[in-house]
Protein backbone atom coordinates (compact mmCIF):
# COMPACT_ATOMS: atom_id res chain seq x y z
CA UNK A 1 -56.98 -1.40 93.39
CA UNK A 2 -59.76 -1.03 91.61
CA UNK A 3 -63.04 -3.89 92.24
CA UNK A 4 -64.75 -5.74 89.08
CA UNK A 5 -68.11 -3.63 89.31
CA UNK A 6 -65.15 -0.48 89.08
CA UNK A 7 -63.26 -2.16 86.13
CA UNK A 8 -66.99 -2.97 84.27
CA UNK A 9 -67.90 0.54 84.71
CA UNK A 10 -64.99 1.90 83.03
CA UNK A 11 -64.84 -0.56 80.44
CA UNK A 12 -68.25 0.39 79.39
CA UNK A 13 -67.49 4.08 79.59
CA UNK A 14 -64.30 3.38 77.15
CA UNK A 15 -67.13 1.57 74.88
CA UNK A 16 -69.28 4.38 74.82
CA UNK A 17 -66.46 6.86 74.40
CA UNK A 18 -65.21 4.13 71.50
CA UNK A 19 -68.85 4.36 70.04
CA UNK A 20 -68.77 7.97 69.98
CA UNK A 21 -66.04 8.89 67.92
CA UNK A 22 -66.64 6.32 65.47
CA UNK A 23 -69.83 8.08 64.61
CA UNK A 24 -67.83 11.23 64.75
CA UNK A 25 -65.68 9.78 61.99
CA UNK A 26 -68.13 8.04 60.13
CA UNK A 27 -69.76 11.48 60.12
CA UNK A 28 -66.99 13.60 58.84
CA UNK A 29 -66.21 10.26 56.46
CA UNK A 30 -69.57 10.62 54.87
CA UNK A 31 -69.64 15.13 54.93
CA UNK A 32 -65.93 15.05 53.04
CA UNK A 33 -67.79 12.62 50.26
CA UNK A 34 -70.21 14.92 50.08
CA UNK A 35 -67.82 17.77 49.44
CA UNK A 36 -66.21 15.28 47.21
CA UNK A 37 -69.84 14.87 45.01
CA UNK A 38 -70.07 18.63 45.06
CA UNK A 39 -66.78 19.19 43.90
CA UNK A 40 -67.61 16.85 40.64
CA UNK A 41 -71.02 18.64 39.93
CA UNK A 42 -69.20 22.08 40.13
CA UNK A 43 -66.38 21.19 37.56
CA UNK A 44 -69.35 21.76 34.72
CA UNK A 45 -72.26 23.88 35.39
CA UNK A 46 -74.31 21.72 32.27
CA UNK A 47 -74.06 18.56 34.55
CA UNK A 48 -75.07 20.36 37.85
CA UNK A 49 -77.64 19.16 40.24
CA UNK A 50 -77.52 15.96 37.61
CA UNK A 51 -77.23 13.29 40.75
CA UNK A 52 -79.58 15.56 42.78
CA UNK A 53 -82.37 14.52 39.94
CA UNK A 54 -80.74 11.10 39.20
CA UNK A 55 -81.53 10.72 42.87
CA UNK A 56 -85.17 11.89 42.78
CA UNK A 57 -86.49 10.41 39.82
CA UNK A 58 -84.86 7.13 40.75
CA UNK A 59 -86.96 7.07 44.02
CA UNK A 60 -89.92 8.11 42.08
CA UNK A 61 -89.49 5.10 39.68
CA UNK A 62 -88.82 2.88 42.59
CA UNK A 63 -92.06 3.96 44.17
CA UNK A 64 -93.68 3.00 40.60
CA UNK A 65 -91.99 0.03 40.98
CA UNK A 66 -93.67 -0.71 44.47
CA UNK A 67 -89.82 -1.41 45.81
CA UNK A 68 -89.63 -1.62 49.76
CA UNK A 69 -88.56 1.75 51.68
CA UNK A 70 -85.19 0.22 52.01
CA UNK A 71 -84.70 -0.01 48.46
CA UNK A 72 -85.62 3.53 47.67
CA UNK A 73 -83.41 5.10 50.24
CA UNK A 74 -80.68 2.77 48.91
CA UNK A 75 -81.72 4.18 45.63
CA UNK A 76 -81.76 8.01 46.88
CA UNK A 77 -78.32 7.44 48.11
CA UNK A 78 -77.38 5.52 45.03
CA UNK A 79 -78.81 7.61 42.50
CA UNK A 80 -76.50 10.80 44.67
CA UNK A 81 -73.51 9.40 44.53
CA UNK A 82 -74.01 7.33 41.52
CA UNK A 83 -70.91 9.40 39.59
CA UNK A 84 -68.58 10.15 42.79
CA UNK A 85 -65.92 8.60 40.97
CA UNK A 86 -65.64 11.31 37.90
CA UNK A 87 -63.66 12.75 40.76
CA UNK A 88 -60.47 10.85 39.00
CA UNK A 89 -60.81 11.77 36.00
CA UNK A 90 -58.85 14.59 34.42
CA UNK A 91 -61.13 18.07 33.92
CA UNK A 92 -59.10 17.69 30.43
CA UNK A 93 -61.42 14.45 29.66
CA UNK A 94 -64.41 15.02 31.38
CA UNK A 95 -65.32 18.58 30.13
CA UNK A 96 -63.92 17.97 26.40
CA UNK A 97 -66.39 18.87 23.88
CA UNK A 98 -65.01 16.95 21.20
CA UNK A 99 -64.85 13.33 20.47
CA UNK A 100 -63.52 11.05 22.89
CA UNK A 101 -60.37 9.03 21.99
CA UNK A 102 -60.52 5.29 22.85
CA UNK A 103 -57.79 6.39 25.89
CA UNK A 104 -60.10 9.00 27.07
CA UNK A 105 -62.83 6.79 26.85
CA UNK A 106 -60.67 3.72 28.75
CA UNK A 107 -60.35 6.22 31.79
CA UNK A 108 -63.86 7.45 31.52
CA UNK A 109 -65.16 3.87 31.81
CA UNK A 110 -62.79 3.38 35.21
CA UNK A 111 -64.98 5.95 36.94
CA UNK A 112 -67.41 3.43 38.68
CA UNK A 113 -64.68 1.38 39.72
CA UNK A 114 -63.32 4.48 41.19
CA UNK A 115 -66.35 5.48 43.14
CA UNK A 116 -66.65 1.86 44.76
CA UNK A 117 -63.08 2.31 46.22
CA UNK A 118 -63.77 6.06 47.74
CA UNK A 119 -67.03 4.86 49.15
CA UNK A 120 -66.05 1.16 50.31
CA UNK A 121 -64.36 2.24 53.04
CA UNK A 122 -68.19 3.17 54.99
CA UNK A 123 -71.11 0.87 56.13
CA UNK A 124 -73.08 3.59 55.35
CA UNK A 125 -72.86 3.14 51.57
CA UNK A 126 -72.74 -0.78 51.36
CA UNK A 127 -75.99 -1.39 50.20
CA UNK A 128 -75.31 1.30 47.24
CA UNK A 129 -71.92 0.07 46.33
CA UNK A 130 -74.00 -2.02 43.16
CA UNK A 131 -75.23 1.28 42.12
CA UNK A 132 -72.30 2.39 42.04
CA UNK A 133 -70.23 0.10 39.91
CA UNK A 134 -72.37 -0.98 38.20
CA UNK A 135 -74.78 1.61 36.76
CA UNK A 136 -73.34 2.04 32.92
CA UNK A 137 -73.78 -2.01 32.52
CA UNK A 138 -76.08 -2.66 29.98
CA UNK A 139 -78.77 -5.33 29.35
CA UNK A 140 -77.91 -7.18 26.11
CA UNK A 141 -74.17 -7.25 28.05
CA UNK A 142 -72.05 -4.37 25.92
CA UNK A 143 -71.70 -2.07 29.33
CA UNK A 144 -68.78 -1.32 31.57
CA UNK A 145 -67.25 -2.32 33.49
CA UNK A 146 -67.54 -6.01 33.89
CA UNK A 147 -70.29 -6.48 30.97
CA UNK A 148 -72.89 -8.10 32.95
CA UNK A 149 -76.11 -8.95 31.33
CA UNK A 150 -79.64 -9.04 32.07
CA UNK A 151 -80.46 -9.45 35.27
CA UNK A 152 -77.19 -10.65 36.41
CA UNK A 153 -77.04 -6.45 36.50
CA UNK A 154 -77.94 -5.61 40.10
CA UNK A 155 -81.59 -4.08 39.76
CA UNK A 156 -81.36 -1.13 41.17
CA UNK A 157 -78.72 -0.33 39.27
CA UNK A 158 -80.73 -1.34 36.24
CA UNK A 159 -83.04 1.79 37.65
CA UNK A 160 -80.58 4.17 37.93
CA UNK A 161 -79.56 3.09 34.26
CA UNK A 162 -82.28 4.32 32.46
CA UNK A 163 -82.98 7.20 34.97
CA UNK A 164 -79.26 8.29 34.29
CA UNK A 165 -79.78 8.72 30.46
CA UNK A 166 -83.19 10.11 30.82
CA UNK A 167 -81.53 13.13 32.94
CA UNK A 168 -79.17 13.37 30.80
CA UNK A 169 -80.88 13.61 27.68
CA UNK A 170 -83.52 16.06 29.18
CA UNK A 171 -80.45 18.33 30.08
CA UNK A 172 -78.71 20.92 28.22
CA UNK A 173 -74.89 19.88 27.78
CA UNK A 174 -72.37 22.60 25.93
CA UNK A 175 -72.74 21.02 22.71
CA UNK A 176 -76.25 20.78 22.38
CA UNK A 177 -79.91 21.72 23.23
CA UNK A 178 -82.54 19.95 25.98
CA UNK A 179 -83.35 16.76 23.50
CA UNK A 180 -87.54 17.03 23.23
CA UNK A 181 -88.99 15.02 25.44
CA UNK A 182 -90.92 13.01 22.66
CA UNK A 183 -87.82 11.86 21.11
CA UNK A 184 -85.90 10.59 24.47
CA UNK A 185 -89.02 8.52 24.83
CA UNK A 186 -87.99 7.29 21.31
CA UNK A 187 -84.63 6.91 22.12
CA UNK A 188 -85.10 4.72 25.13
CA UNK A 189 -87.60 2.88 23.57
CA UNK A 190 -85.44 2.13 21.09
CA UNK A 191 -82.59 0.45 23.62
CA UNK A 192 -85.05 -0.95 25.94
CA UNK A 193 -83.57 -4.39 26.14
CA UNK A 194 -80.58 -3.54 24.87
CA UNK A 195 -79.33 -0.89 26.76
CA UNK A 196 -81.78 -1.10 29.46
CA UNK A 197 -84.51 -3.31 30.84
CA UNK A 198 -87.49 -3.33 29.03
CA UNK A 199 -89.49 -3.41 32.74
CA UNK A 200 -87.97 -0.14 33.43
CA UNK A 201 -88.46 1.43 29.96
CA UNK A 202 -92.92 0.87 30.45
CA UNK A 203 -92.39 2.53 33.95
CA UNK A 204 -91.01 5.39 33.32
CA UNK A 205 -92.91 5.95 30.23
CA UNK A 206 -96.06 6.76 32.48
CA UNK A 207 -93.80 9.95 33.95
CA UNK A 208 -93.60 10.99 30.29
């Protein structure tokens, strides 16, 4: 038979062994969404490395911000996996060129919802999961996809926002040019507290 200081010994070994492959999961968890992220970047070459930058420049305006170190790597992780979802959507949708019918644009919209059920399922990206879902909401309350307004809109999501659309204007897309950088400033200054908030808008005007 075995004594209690046997039993405790090998309960704590089981623990540890317990311990270890749960990191070993949450590790292969967390490299398959990464191949997942890839995998949506590589489907059009206009929108690659476009969460890469999202990341960066959201971490940059953070730091502008004076947010805490928590907050910015929440935002780096945020701002990488902010469009994990896209991974849903049809390549017949999500590379069209043409105008998007309101059907299109219905499953288009689902895409953060989708991205908070692939990455739910980890600790690791908790604290990004309001990036995440809610990072096309927009301030005067017209966004998607549960129309929250104002600052009822997680903040850091309200960074990732305007971030988001700055990349994406500054980026060549298939049916158009880069947009000059003088009239994206004009474009988000013309939706700052509409679109985005206006505390945002002033920040990232200095990066300008």
């Amino acid at each position: 038979f075995m004594n209690n200081n046997d039993f405790s010994s090998n309960t704590y070994d089981k623990n540890d062994d317990f311990i270890d492959i749960t990191r070993d999961i949450e590790k292969h968890y967390i490299d398959t969404i990464e191949i997942l992220r890839q995998t949506v970047e590589a489907k059009d070459p206009y929108t690659r490395g476009h969460s890469d930058r999202v990341s960066a420049y959201s971490v940059l305006l953070g730091k502008k911000l004076a947010l805490p170190k928590k907050d910015l790597i929440t935002l780096k992780i945020g701002g990488l996996f902010h469009d994990i979802g896209k991974i849903g959507i049809p390549d017949s949708i999500l590379l069209k060129e043409s105008r998007l019918t309101d059907e299109e644009y219905a499953q288009i919209k689902m895409h953060p919802i989708v991205g908070v059920q692939i990455l739910g399922n980890s600790d690791f990206f908790y604290d990004c999961l309001p990036i995440i879902l809610h990072h096309h909401e927009k301030f005067d309350g017209s966004g998607y996809p549960n129309r929250l307004r104002g600052h009822d809109i997680p903040y850091l999501a309200r960074i990732c926002s305007i971030v988001d659309a700055f990349d994406a204007m500054t980026s060549r897309r298939s049916y158009r040019d880069v947009i000059p950088l003088e009239k994206v400033v004009e474009e988000l200054k013309k939706y700052s507290g509409t679109q985005f908030d206006p505390r945002n808008f002033i920040c990232i005007l200095r990066y300008c």
